[in-house]
XYZ file of C-alpha atoms in Angstrom:
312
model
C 26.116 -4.380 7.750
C 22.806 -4.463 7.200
C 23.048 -4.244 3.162
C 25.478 -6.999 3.015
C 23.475 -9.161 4.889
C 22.048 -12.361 3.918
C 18.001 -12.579 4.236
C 16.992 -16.202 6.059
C 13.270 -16.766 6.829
C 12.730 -18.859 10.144
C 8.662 -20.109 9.784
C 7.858 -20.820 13.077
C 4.508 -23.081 13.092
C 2.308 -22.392 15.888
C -0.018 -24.687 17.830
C -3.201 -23.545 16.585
C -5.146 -23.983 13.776
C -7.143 -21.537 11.748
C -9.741 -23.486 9.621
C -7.449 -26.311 9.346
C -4.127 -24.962 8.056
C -1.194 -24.636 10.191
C -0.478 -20.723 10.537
C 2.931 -18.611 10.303
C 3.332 -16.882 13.554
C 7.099 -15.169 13.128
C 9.485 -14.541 10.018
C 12.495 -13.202 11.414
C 15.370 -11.755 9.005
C 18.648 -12.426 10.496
C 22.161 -13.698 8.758
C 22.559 -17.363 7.295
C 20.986 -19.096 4.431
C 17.209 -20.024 3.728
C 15.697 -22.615 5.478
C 14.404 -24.021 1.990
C 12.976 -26.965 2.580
C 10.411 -25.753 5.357
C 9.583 -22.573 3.187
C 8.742 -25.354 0.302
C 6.658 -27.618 2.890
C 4.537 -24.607 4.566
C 3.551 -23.823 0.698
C 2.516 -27.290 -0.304
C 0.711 -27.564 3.295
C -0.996 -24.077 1.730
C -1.602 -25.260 -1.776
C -3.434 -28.681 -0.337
C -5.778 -26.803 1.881
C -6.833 -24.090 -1.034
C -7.388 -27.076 -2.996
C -9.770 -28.905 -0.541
C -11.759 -26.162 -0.283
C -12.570 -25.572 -3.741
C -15.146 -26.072 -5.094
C -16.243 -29.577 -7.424
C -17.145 -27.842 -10.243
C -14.578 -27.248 -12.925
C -16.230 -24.254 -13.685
C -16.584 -22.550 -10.730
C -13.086 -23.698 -9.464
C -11.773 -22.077 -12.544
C -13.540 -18.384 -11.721
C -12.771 -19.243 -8.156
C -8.384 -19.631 -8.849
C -9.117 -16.358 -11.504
C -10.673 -14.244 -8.755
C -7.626 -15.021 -6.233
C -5.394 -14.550 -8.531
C -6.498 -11.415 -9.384
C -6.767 -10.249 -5.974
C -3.473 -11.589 -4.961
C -1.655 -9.767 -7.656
C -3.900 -6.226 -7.270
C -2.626 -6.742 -3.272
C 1.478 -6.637 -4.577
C 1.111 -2.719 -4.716
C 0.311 -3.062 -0.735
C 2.444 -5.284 -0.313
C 5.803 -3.894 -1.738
C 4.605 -0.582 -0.954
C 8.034 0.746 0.745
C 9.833 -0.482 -2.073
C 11.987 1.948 -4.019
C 9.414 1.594 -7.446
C 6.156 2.387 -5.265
C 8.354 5.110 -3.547
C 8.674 6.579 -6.683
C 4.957 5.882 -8.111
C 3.428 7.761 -5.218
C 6.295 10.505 -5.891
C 5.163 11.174 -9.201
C 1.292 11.413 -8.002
C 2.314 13.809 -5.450
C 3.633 16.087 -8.026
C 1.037 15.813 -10.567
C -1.755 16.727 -7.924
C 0.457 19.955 -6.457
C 2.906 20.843 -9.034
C 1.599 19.781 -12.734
C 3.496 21.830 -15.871
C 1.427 20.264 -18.212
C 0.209 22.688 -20.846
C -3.573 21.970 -21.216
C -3.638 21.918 -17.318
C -1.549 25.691 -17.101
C -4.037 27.265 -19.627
C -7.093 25.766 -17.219
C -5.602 27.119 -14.429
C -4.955 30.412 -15.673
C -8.446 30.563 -17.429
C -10.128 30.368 -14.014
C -7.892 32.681 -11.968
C -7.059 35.067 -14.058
C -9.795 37.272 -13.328
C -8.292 37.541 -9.769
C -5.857 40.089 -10.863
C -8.676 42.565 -12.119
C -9.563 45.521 -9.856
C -12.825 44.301 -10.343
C -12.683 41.066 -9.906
C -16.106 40.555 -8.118
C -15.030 38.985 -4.821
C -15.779 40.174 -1.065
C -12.665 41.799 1.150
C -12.119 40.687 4.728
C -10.946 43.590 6.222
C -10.510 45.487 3.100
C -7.804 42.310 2.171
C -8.310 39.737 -0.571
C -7.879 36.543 1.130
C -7.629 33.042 -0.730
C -7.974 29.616 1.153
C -5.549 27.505 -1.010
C -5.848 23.633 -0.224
C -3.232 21.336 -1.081
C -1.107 23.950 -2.203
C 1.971 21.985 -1.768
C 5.538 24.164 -2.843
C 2.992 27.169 -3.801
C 2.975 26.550 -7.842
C -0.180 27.927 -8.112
C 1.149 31.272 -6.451
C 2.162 33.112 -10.004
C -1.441 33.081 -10.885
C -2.593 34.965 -7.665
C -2.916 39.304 -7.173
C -0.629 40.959 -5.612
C -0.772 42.126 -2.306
C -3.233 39.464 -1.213
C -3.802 37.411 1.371
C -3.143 33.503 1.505
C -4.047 30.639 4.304
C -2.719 27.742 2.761
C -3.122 24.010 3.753
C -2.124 20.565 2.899
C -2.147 17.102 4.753
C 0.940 16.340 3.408
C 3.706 17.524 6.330
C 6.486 18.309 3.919
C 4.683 20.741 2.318
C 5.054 23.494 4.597
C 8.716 23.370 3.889
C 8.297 23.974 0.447
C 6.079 26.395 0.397
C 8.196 28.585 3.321
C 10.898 28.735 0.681
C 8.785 31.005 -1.435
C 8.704 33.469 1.357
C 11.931 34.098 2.328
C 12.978 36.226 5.123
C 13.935 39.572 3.025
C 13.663 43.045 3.995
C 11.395 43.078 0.697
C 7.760 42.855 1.136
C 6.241 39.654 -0.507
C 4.594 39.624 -3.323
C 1.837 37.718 -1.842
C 0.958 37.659 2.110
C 1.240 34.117 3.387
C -1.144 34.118 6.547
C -0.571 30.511 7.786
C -0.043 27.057 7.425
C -2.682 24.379 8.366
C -1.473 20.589 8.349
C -5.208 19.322 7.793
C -7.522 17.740 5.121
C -10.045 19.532 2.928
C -12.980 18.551 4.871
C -11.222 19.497 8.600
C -11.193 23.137 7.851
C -12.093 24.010 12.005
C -9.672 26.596 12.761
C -10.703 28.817 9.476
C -13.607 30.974 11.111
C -17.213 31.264 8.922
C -17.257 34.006 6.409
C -13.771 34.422 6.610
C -12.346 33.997 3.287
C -12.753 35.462 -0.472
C -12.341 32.218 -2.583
C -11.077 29.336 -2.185
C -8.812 27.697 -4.563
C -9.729 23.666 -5.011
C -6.826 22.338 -6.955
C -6.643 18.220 -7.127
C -8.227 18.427 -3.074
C -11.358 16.606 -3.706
C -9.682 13.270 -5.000
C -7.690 13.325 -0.948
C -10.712 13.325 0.875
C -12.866 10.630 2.482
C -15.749 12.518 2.217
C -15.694 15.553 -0.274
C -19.491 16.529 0.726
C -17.932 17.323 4.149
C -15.073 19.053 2.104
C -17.220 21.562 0.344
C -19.788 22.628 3.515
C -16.732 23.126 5.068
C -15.240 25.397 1.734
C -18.968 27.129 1.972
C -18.833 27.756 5.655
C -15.690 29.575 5.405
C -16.680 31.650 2.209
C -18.098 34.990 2.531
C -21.306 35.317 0.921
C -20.477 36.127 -2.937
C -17.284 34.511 -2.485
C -16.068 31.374 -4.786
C -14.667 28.031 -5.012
C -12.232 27.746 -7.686
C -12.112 23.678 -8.906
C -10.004 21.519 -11.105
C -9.965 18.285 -10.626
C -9.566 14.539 -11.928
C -12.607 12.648 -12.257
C -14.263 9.226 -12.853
C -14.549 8.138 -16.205
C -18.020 9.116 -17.509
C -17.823 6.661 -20.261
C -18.349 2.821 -18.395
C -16.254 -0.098 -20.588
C -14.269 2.669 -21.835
C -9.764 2.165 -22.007
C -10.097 4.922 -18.769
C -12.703 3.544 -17.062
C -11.088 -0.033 -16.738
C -7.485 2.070 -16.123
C -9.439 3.404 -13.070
C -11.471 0.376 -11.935
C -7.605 -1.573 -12.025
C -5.482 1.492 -10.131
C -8.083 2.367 -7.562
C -6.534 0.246 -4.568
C -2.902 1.551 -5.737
C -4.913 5.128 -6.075
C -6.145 5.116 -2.457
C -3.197 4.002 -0.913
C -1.605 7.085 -2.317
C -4.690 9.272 -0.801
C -6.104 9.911 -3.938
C -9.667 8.583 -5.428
C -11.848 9.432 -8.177
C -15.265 11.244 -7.407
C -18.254 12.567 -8.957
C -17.257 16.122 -8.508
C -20.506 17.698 -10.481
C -23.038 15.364 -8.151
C -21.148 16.433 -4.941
C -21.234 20.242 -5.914
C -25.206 20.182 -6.850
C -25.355 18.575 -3.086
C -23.000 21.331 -1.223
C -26.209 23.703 -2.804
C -23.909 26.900 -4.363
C -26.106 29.818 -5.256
C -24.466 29.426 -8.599
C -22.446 26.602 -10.187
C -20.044 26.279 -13.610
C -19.046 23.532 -14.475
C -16.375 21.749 -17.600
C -15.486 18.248 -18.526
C -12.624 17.704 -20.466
C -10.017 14.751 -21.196
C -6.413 15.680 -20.618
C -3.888 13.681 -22.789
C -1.130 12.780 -19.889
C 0.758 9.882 -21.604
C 3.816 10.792 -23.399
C 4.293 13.658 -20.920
C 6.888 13.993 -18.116
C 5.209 11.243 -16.336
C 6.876 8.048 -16.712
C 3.784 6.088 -15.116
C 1.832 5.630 -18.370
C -1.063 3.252 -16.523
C -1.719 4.978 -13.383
C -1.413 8.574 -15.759
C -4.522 7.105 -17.851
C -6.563 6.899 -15.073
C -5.653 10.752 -14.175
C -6.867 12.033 -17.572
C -10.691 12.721 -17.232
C -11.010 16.108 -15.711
C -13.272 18.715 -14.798
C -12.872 22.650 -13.677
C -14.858 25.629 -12.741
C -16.181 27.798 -10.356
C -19.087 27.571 -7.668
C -20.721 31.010 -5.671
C -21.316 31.249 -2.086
């Protein structure tokens, strides 16, 4: 049985040398007990050949041990990344960009949408149909804000997402409240299958912070819009304020931050590039700790935000 198992670490030293320390080539896991004593010698063998290297200098030998140490311990995340507490960090970051109750963020949302519901509501029709691009929609949270009988093509890079969401539309006799179109398993900024001038608005919740390159992820959102249509934003963003308690939570969870998929952007200079015809645009800081979170750092990072709207 695997879980009863004991863990023994066999170093096997190979022949050749990379910049004069002996390399591991194989760690096998098997049953027994730990070879101890070789473990102990490869890390002395280590510890000498750091030490040769460094620098005379007291000083500099000093920043030099800080800087590793630093970088060693920012690397553990990577590391221990399939263990069950990084599971459960990149969990909770998953539901705070697709399925966030928090109050301040619920009034935003429904501030920007809500004038989606009037017959006048401003937007082009495809086809005489209202139809919404929704990225990173997730389980379809953000559904209760949206009009009735309209039209959604929702996507999300995340796989599981489609199952989620397809519980929402069940298979009743009863026509749906809203129309789901399709399901895309894509990024923001891969938006090929949409056509141009295909789409009414576009909703841009927490999608920016997933992409590699969010200019490419808003001329794609423009291409698709119909002239007059609009992009529909909320997002985290990077701390305006440099030195500041979120700036340095951001500056120490942005490796943990990207291995999740998520990064903090200048959302108003990448907008002013994309070139709307119009552009609206809100900072404001969102107090997450002491919430439902239970990740107090990481949530300190998340709490700079902006939201608005940009026209085709």
């Amino acid at each position: 049985n695997e879980y009863k198992s004991y863990l023994r670490m066999d170093i096997v030293n190979s022949q050749s040398l990379v910049a004069g320390i002996t390399t591991i080539s194989a760690i096998t896991f098997s049953d027994g007990s730990w070879e101890l004593g070789d473990i102990l010698e490869s890390v002395k063998e280590v510890g000498c050949y750091i030490k040769s290297i460094l620098p005379e200098n007291k000083f500099l030998r000093l920043l030099t041990v800080g800087a590793g140490t630093a970088l060693a311990l920012r690397m553990i995340p990577f590391v221990f990344r399939n263990t069950s507490f990084f599971k459960n960090c990149e969990i909770q970051t998953r539901y705070f960009h697709r399925a966030s109750f928090h109050p301040q963020l619920i009034e935003i949302k429904e501030k920007l949408l809500k004038g989606l519901k009037d017959d006048d509501h401003g937007l082009p029709l495809v086809n005489n149909e209202l139809v919404i691009l929704h990225l990173n929609i997730g389980g379809g949270t953000n559904l209760s804000y949206l009009p009735d009988n309209c039209r959604i093509i929702a996507t999300d890079y995340w796989e599981d997402a489609k199952n989620y969401l397809e519980q929402n539309f069940p298979d009743t006799e009863e026509e749906p409240r809203v129309i789901l179109d399709r399901f895309i398993n894509t990024i923001p900024e891969r938006l090929l299958s949409i056509p141009d001038n295909s789409v009414s608005a576009v909703i841009c919740f927490y999608s920016l912070c997933s992409t590699t390159n969010p200019n490419l992820a808003l001329y794609e959102m423009k291409r698709v819009l119909q002239p007059g249509g609009k992009v529909f934003f909320l997002e985290h963003i990077r701390e305006p304020k440099t030195f500041s308690k979120r700036w340095f939570a951001q500056l120490n969870f942005a490796l943990q931050m990207m291995m999740w998929d998520c990064s903090f952007n200048r959302v108003q200079d990448c907008f002013r590039s994309a070139k709307f015809s119009s552009f609206v645009y809100n900072e404001i800081t969102v107090s997450l700790v002491g919430c439902t979170f239970k990740l107090k750092g990481p949530m300190v990072s998340f709490e700079p935000h902006c939201y608005g709207y940009a026209i085709k």
